[in-house]
Short mmCIF file of C-alpha atoms (C1' of nucleotides) in Angstrom, two decimals:
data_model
loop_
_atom_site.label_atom_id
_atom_site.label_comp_id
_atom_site.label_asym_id
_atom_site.label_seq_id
_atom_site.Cartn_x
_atom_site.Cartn_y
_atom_site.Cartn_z
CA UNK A 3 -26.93 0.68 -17.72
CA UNK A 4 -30.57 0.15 -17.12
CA UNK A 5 -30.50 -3.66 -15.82
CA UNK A 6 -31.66 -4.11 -12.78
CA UNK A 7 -31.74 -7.87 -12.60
CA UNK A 8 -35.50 -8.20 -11.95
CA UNK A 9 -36.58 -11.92 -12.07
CA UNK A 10 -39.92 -11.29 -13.27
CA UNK A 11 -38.86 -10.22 -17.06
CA UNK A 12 -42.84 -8.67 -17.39
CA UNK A 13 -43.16 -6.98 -13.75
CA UNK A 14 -42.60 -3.32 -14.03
CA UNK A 15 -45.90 -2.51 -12.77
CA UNK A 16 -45.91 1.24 -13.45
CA UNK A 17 -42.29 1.61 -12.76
CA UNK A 18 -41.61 5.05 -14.93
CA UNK A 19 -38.98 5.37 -17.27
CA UNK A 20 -36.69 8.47 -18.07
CA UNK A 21 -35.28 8.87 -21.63
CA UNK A 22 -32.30 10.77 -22.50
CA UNK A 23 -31.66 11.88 -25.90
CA UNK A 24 -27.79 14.02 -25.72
CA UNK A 25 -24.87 13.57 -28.29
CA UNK A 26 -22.24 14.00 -25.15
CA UNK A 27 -21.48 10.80 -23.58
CA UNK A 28 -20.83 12.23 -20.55
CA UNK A 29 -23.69 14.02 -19.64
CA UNK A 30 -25.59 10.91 -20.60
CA UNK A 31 -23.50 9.61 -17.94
CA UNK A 32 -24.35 11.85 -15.51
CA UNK A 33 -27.75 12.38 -16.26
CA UNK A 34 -28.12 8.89 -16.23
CA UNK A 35 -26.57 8.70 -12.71
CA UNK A 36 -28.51 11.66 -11.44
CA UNK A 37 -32.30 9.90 -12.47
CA UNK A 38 -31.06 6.51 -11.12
CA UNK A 39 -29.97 8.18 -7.57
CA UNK A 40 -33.49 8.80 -7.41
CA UNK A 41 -34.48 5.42 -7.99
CA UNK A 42 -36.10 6.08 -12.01
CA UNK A 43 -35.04 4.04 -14.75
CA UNK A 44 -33.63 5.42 -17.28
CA UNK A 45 -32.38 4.91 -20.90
CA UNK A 46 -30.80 6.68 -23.08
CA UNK A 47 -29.26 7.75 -26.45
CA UNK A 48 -26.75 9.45 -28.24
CA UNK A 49 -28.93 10.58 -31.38
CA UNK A 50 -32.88 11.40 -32.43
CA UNK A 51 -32.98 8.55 -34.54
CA UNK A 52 -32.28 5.53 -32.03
CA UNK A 53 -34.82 6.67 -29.61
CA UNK A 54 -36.85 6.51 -32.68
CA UNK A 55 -35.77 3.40 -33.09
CA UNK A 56 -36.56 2.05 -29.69
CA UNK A 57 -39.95 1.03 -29.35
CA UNK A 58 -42.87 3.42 -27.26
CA UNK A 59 -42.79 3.00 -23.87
CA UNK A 60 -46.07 1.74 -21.52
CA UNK A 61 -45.10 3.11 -18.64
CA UNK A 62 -44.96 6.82 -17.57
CA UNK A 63 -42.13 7.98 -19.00
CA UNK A 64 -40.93 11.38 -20.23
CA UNK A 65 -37.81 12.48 -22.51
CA UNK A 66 -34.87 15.04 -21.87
CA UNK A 67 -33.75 16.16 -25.07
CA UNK A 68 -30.73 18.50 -25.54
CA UNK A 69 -31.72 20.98 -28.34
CA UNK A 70 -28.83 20.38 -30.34
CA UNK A 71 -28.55 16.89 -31.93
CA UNK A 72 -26.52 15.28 -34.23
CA UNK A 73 -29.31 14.66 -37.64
CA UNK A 74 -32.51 15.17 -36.43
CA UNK A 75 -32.49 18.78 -33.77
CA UNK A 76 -34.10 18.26 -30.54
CA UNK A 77 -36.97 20.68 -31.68
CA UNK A 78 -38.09 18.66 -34.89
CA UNK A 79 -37.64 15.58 -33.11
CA UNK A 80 -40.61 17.16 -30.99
CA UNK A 81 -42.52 17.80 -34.14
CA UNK A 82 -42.05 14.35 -35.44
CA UNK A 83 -42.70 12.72 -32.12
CA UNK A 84 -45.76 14.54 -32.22
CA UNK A 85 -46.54 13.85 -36.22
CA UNK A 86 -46.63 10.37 -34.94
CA UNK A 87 -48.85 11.09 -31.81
CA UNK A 88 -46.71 10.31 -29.14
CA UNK A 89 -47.21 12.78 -26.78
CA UNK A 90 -44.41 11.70 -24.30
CA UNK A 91 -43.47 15.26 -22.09
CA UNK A 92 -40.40 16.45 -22.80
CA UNK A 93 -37.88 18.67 -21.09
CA UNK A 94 -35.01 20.60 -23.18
CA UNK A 95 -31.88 21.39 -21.98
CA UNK A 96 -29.83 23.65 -24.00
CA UNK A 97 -26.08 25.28 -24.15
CA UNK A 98 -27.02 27.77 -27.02
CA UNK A 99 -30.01 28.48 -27.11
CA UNK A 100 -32.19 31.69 -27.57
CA UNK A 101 -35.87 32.72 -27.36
CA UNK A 102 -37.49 31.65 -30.36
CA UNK A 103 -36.49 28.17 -29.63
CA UNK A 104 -37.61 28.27 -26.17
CA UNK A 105 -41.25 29.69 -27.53
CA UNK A 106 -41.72 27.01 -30.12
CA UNK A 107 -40.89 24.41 -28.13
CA UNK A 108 -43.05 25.62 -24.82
CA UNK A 109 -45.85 26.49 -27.63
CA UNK A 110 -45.51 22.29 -28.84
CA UNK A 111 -46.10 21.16 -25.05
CA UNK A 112 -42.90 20.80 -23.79
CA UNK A 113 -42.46 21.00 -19.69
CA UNK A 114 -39.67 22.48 -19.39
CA UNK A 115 -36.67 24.35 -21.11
CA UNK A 116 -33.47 24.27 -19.01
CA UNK A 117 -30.00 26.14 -19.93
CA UNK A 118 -26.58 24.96 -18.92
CA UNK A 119 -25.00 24.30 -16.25
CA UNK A 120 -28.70 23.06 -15.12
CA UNK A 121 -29.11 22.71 -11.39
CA UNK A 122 -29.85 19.11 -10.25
CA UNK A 123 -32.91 20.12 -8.68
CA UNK A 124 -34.24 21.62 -11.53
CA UNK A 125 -34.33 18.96 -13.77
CA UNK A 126 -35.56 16.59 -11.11
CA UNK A 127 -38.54 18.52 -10.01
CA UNK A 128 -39.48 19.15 -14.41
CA UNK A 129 -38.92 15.16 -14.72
CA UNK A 130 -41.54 14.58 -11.91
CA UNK A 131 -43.83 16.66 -13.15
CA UNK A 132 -43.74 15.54 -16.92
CA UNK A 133 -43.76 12.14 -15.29
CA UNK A 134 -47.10 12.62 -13.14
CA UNK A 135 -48.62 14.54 -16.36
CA UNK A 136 -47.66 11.36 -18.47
CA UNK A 137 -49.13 9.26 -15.70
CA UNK A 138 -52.72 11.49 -16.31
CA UNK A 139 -52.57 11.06 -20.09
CA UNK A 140 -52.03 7.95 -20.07
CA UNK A 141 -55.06 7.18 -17.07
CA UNK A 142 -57.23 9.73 -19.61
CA UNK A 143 -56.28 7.37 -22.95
CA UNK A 144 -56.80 4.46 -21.48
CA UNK A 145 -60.38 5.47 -19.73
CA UNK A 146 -61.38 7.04 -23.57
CA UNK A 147 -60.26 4.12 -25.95
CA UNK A 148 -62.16 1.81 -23.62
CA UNK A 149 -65.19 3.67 -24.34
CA UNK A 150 -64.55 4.26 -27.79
CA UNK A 151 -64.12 0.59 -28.57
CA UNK A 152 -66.97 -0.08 -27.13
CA UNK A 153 -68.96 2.63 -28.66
CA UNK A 154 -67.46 0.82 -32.26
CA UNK A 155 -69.39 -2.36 -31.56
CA UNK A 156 -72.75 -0.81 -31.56
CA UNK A 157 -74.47 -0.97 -35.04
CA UNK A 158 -75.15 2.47 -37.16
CA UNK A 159 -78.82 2.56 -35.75
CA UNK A 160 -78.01 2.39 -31.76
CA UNK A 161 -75.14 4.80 -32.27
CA UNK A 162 -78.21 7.02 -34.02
CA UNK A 163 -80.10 6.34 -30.68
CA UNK A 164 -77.13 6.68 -28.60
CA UNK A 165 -76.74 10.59 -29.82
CA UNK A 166 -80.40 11.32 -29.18
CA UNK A 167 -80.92 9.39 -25.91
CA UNK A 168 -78.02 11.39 -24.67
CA UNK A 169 -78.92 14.76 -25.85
CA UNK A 170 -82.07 14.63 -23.68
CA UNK A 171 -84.61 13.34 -26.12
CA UNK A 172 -87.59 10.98 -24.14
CA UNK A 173 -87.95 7.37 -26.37
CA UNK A 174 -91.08 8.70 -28.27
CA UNK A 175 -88.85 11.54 -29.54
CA UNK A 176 -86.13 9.82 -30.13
CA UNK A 177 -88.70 7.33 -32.60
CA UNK A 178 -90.39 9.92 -34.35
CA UNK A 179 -87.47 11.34 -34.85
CA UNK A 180 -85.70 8.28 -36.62
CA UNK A 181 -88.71 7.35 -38.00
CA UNK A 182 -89.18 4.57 -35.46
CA UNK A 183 -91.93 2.99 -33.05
CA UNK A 184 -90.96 3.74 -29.64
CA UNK A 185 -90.74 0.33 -28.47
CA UNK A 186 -87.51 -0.30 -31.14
CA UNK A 187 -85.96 2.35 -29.50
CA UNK A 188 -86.40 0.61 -26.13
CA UNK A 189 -85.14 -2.36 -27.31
CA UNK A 190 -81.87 -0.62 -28.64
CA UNK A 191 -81.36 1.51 -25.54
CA UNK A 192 -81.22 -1.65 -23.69
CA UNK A 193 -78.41 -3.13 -26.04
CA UNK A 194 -76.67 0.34 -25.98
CA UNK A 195 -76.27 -0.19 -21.88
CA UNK A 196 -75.46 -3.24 -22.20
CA UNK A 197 -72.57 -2.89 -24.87
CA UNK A 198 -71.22 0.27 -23.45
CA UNK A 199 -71.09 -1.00 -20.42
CA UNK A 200 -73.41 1.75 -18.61
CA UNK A 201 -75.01 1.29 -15.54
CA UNK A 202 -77.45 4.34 -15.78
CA UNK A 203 -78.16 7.24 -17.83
CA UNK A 204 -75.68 9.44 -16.06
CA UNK A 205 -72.86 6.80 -17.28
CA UNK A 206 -74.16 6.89 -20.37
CA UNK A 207 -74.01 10.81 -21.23
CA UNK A 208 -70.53 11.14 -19.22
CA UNK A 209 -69.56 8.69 -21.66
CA UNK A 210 -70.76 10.25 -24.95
CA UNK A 211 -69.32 13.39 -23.52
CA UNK A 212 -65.77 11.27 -23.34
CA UNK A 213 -66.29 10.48 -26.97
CA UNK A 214 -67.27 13.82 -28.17
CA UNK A 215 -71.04 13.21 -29.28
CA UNK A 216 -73.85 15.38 -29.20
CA UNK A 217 -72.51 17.55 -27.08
CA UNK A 218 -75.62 19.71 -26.64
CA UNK A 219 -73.93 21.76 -24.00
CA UNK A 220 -75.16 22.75 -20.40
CA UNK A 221 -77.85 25.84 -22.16
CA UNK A 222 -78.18 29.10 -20.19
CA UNK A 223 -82.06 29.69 -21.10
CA UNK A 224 -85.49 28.58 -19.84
CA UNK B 30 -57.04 57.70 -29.00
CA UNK B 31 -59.23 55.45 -29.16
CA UNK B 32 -62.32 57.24 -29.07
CA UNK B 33 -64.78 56.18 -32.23
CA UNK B 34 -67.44 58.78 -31.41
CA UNK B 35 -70.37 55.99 -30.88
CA UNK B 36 -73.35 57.82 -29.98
CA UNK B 37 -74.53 54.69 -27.89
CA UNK B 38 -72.37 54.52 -25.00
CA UNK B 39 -73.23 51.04 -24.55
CA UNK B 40 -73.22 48.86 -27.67
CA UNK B 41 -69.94 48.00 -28.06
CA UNK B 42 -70.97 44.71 -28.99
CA UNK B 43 -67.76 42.60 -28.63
CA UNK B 44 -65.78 44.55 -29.97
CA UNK B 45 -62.01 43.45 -28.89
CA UNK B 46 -59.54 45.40 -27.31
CA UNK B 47 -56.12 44.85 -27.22
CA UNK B 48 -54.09 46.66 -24.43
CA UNK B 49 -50.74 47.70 -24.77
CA UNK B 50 -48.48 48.62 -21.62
CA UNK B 51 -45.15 49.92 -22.65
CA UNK B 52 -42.74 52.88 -21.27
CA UNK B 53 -42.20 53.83 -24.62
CA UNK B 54 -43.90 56.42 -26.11
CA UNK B 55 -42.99 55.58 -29.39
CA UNK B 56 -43.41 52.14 -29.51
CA UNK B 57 -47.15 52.74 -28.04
CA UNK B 58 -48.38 54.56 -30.80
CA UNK B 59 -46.35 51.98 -33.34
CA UNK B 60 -48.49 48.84 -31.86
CA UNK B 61 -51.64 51.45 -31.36
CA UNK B 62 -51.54 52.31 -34.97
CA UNK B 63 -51.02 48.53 -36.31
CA UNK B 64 -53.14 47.15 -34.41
CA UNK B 65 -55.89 49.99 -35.36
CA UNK B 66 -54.94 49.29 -38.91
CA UNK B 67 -56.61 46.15 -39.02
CA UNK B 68 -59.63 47.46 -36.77
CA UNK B 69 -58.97 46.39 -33.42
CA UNK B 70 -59.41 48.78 -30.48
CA UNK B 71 -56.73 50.00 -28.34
CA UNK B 72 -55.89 51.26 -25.07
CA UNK B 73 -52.63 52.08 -24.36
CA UNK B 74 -50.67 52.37 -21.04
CA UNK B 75 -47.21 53.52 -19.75
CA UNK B 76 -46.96 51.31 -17.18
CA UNK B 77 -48.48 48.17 -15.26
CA UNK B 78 -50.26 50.35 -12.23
CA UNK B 79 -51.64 52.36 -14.89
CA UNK B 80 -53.35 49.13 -16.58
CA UNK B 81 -54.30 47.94 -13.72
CA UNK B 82 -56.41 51.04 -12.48
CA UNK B 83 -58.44 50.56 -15.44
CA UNK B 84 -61.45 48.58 -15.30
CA UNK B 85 -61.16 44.98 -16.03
CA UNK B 86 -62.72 45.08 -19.88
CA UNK B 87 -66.01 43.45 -20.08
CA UNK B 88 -65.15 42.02 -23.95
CA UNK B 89 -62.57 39.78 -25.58
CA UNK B 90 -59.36 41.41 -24.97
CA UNK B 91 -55.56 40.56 -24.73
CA UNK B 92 -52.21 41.89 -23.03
CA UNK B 93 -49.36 43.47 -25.05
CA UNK B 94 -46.61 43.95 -21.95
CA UNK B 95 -42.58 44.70 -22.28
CA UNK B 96 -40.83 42.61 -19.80
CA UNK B 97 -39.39 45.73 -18.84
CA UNK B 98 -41.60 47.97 -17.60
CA UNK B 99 -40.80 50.81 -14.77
CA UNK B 100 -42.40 50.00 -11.40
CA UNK B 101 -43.69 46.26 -11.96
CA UNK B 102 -41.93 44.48 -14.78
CA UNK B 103 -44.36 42.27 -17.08
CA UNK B 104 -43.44 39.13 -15.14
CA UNK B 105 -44.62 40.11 -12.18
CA UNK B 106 -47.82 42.22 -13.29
CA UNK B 107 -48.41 38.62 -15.21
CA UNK B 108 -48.51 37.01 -11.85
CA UNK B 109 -50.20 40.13 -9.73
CA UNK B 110 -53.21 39.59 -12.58
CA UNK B 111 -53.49 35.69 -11.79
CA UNK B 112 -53.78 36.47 -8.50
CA UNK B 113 -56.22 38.70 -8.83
CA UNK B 114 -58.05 36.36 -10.88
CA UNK B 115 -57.76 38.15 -14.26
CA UNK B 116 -56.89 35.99 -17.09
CA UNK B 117 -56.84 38.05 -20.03
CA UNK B 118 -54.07 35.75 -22.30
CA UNK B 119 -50.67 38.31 -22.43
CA UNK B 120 -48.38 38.76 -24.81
CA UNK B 121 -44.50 39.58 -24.35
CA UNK B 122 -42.23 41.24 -26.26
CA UNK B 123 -38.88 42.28 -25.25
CA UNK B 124 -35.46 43.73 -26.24
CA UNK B 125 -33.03 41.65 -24.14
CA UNK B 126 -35.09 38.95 -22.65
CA UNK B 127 -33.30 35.22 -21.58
CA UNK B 128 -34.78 32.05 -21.68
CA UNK B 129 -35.65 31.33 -18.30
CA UNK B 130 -38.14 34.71 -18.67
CA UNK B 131 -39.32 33.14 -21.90
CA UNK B 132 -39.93 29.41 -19.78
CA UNK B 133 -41.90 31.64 -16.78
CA UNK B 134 -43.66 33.69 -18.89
CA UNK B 135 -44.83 30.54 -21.00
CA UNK B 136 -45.06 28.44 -18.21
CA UNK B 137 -47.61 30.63 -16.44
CA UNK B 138 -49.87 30.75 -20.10
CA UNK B 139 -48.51 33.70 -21.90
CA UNK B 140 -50.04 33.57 -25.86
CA UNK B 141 -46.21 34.43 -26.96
CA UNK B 142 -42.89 35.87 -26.42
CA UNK B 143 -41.76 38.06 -29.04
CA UNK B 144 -38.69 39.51 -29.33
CA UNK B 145 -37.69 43.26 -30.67
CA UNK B 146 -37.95 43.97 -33.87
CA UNK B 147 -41.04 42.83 -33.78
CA UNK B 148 -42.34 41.63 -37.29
CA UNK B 149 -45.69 42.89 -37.94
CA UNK B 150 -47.50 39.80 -38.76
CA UNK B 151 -46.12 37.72 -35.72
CA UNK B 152 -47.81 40.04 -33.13
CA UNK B 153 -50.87 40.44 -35.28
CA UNK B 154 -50.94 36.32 -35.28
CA UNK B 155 -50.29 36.55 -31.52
CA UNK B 156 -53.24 38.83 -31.11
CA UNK B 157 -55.75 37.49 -33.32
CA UNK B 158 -54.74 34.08 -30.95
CA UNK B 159 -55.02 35.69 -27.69
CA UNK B 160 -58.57 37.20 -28.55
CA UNK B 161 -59.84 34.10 -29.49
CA UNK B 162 -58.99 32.05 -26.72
CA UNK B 163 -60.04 34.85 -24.70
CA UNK B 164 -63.63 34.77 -26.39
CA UNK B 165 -63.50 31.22 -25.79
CA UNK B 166 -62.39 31.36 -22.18
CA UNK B 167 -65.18 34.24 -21.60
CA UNK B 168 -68.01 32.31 -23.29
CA UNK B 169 -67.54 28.80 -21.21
CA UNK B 170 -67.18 31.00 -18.19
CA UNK B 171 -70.60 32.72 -18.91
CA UNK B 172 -71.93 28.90 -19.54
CA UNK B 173 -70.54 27.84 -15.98
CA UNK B 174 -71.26 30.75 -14.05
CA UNK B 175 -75.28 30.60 -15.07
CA UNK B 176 -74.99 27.08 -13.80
CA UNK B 177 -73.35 27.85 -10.82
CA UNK B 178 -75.23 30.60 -9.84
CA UNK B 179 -78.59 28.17 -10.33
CA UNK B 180 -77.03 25.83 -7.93
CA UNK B 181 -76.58 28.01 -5.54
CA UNK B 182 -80.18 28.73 -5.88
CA UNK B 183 -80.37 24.84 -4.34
CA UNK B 184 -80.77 23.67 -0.73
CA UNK B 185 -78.61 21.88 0.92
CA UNK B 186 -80.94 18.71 0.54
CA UNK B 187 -81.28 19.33 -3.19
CA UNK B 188 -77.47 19.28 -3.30
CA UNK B 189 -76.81 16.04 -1.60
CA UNK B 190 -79.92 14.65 -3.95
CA UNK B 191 -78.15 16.10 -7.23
CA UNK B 192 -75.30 14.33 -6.53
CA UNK B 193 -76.65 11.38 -5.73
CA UNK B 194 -78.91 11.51 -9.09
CA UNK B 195 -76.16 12.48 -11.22
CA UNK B 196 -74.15 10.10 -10.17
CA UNK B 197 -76.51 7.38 -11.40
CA UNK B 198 -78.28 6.29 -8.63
CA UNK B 199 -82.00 5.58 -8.55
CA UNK B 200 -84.19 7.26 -6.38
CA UNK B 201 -85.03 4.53 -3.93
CA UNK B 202 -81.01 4.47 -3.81
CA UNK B 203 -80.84 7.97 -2.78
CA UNK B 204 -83.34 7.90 -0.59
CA UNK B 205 -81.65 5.07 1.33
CA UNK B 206 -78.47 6.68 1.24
CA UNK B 207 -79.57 10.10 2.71
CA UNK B 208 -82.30 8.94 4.90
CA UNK B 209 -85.42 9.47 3.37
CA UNK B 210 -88.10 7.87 1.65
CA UNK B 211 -88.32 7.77 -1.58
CA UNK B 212 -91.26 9.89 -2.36
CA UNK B 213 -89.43 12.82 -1.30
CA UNK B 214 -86.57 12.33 -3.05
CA UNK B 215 -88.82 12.33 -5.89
CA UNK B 216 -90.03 15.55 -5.10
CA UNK B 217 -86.72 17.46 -4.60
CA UNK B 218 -85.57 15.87 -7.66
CA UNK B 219 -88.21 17.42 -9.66
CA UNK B 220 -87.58 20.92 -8.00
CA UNK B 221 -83.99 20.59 -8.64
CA UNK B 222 -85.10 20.16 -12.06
CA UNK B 223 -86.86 23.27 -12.34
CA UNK B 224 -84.21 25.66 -10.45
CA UNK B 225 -81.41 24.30 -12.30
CA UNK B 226 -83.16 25.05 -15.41
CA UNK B 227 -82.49 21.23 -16.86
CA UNK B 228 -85.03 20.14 -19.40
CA UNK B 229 -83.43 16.20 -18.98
CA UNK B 230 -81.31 14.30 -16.98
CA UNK B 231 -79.09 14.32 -19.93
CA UNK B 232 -79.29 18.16 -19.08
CA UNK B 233 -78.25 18.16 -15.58
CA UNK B 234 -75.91 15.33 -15.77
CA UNK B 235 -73.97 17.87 -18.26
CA UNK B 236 -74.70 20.48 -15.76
CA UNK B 237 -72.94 19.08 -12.64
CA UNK B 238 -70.05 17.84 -14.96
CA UNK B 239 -69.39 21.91 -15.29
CA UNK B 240 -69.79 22.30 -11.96
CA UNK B 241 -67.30 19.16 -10.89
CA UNK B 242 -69.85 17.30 -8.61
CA UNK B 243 -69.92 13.81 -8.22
CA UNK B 244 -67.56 13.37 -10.93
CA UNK B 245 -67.56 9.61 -11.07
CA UNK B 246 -65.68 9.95 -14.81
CA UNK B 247 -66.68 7.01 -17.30
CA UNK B 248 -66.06 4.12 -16.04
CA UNK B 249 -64.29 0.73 -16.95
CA UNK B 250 -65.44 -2.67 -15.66
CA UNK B 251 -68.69 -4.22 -15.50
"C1'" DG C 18 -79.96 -23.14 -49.04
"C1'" DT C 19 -79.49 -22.13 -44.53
"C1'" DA C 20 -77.49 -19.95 -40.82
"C1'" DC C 21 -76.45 -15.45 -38.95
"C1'" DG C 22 -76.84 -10.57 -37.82
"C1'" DG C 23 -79.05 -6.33 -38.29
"C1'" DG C 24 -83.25 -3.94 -38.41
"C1'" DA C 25 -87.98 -3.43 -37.15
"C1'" DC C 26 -92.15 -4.25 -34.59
"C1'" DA C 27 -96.02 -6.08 -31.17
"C1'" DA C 28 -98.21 -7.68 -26.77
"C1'" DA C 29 -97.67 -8.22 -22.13
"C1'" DC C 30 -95.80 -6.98 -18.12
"C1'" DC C 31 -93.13 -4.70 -14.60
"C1'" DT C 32 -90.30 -0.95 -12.57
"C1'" DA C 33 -88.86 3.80 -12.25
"C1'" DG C 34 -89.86 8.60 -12.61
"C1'" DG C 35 -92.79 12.41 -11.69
"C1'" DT C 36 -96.91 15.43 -10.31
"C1'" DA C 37 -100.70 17.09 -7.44
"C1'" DT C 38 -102.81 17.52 -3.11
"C1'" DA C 39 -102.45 17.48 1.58
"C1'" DG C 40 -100.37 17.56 5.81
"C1'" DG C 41 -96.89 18.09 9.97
"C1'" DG C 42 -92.57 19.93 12.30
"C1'" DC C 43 -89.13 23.45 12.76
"C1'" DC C 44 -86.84 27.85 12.57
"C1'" DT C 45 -86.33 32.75 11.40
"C1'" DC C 46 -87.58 37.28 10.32
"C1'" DC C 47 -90.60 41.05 10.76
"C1'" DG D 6 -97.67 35.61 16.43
"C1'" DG D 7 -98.09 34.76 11.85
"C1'" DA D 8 -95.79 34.37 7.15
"C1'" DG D 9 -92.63 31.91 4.72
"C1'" DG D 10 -88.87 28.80 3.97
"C1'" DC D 11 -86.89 24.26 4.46
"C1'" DC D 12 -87.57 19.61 5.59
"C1'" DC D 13 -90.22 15.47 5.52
"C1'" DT D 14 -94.00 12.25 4.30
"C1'" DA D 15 -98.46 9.92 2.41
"C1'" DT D 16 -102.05 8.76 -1.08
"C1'" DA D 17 -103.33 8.66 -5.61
"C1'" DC D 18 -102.44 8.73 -10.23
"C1'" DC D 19 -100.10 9.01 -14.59
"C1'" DT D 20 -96.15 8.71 -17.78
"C1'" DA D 21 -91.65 6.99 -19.15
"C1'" DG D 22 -88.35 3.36 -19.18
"C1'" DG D 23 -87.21 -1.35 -19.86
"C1'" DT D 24 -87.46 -6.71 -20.50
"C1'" DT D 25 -89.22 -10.91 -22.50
"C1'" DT D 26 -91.07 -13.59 -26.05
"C1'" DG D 27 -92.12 -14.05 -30.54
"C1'" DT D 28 -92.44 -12.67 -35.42
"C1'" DC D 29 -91.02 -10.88 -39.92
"C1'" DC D 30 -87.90 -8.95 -43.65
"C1'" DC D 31 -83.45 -8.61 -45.73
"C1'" DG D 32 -78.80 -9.33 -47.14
"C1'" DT D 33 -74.64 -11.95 -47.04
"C1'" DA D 34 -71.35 -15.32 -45.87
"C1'" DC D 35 -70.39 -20.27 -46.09
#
DNA sequence: GTACGGGACAAACCTAGGTATAGGGCCTCC
DNA sequence: GGAGGCCCTATACCTAGGTTTGTCCCGTAC
């Protein structure tokens, strides 16, 4: 259903990936049909609990869920997806379904919430767009965790410096502060660039901003 | 109605207010009197054109809108106030609403969607929610609109040499990128410093991440 | 026990950042 | 026509940032 007979078993590049959760064969089928006219791959299942069993995607991917599932409902499979912290987007399509649902599930992130008969068009134009929001995450993640591991190798004192170099502090402050001659704090501002991977100052706070730290906001005084 | 007799005409504080447009009488002074119950203040209208020849409040606040509302229904007055640039969070309740009012109304950033009979706690939830992302949304707006007003304060040669600096570049780099030598760079740089109000780099690197300039996010390499 | 990594510091040295003072050219507004 | 703003630069001087080399202490892993 999904082959494509590519040669090169590791060469999907970024190729984006549709996933269709729906208990009725046939609009599997032509759901299926639908993504693949418009050259997406797609896979899909016929309960909560094999897409569970497949494993994460690492390509930009999204899932169309119907709300009612056989075992697990399309709404708590949302829930548990997101227990787990995969934030793939997902778009709901629904015979029966009423407003409550539709809040909960627009309050948990989804993109979309589509009744029946759903217009082809529709569903195309919510699967791009959970698509190019999956794409962002994904670009965001992978930008963060780089930073973050590299912010793990530095040792407990040059994260210390790290906070105060990037909140503004000159050396000499940042030594008197930790109890330190100024010159040790040169010497671990040095390593910090060097293991973070910084090029200047400006890299450096963007990058503790990524990670959350000492986030002495712009101030509005002076 | 929502007079409190303050002898200062002024110090309101930030005191919230929730606003309530309805057609129904009845149902006004129902939300008007729960909602004063638990000390929040109130303003109550009949219709959207009514709301929206009242001044735009100048402290946390929130929307309580029927969908169905004579003249403009909630919908649209939702869209007529993002247009208009007002983006006080809303929240819906309706009597015979369908989903694909609940998706718009969601889509477009509504708190909730609550649907008659309202149980008291769910729109009290709703509104404590809505006021404070509004207070949150208000204060990082204050933060960004100090800075933005200081840059404005900027020549045009300060700009380009903020976003040269903040980008990482040393000053015998921006000088050789714009032109100039290098002493003079040095000298904007510092007068940059001074109208922008930054006691660090750290400072005004922060500063023209509010502002989006010369947003060359973390990076990855080296 | 010794090799290794973290932590801390010093002297010497060099580069980058920043200020003050002074000056020139240009345009605009009153 | 002069005052004031922006733009540009130079000299002189000072501070802050940063590297290298070398030294010492400590704990722990092998």
């Amino acid at each position: 259903m999904t082959e494509r007979a590519e040669p090169a078993p590791q060469q999907d590049g970024d190729q984006p990936i549709v996933f269709i959760v729906d208990d009725d064969a046939s609009i599997r089928r032509a759901l299926t049909n639908l993504f693949e006219s418009v050259g997406l791959k797609v896979e899909a299942f016929g309960s909560a609990l094999q897409l569970l069993h497949a494993k994460p995607p690492e390509v930009p991917s999204c899932l169309v869920l119907d709300i009612r599932l056989p075992g697990t409902s399309g709404l708590d499979l949302q829930s548990d997806l997101a227990k787990a912290n995969i934030h793939t987007p997902i778009i709901f399509i629904t015979g029966h379904g009423d407003i409550p649902m539709t809040v909960r599930a627009m309050k948990s992130g989804a993109i979309d919430f589509l009744t029946k008969p759903v217009r082809d068009q529709d569903i195309l134009d919510a699967v791009q767009a959970a698509i190019e929001r999956d794409r962002k995450r994904r670009e965001l993640n992978r930008t963060v965790s780089t930073v973050r591991s590299r912010f793990e190798s530095l040792s407990s004192r040059e994260r210390d410096v790290l906070s105060l170099v990037t909140s503004g502090l000159m050396n000499k402050q940042v030594a008197a502060q930790l109890g330190l001659a100024e010159i040790t704090v040169k010497i671990y501002r040095g390593q910090i660039m060097r293991k973070m991977g910084a090029k200047s100052l400006a890299d450096l706070v963007r990058m503790s901003e990524a990670l959350g730290i000492g986030a002495n906001k712009p101030d509005a005084q002076t």
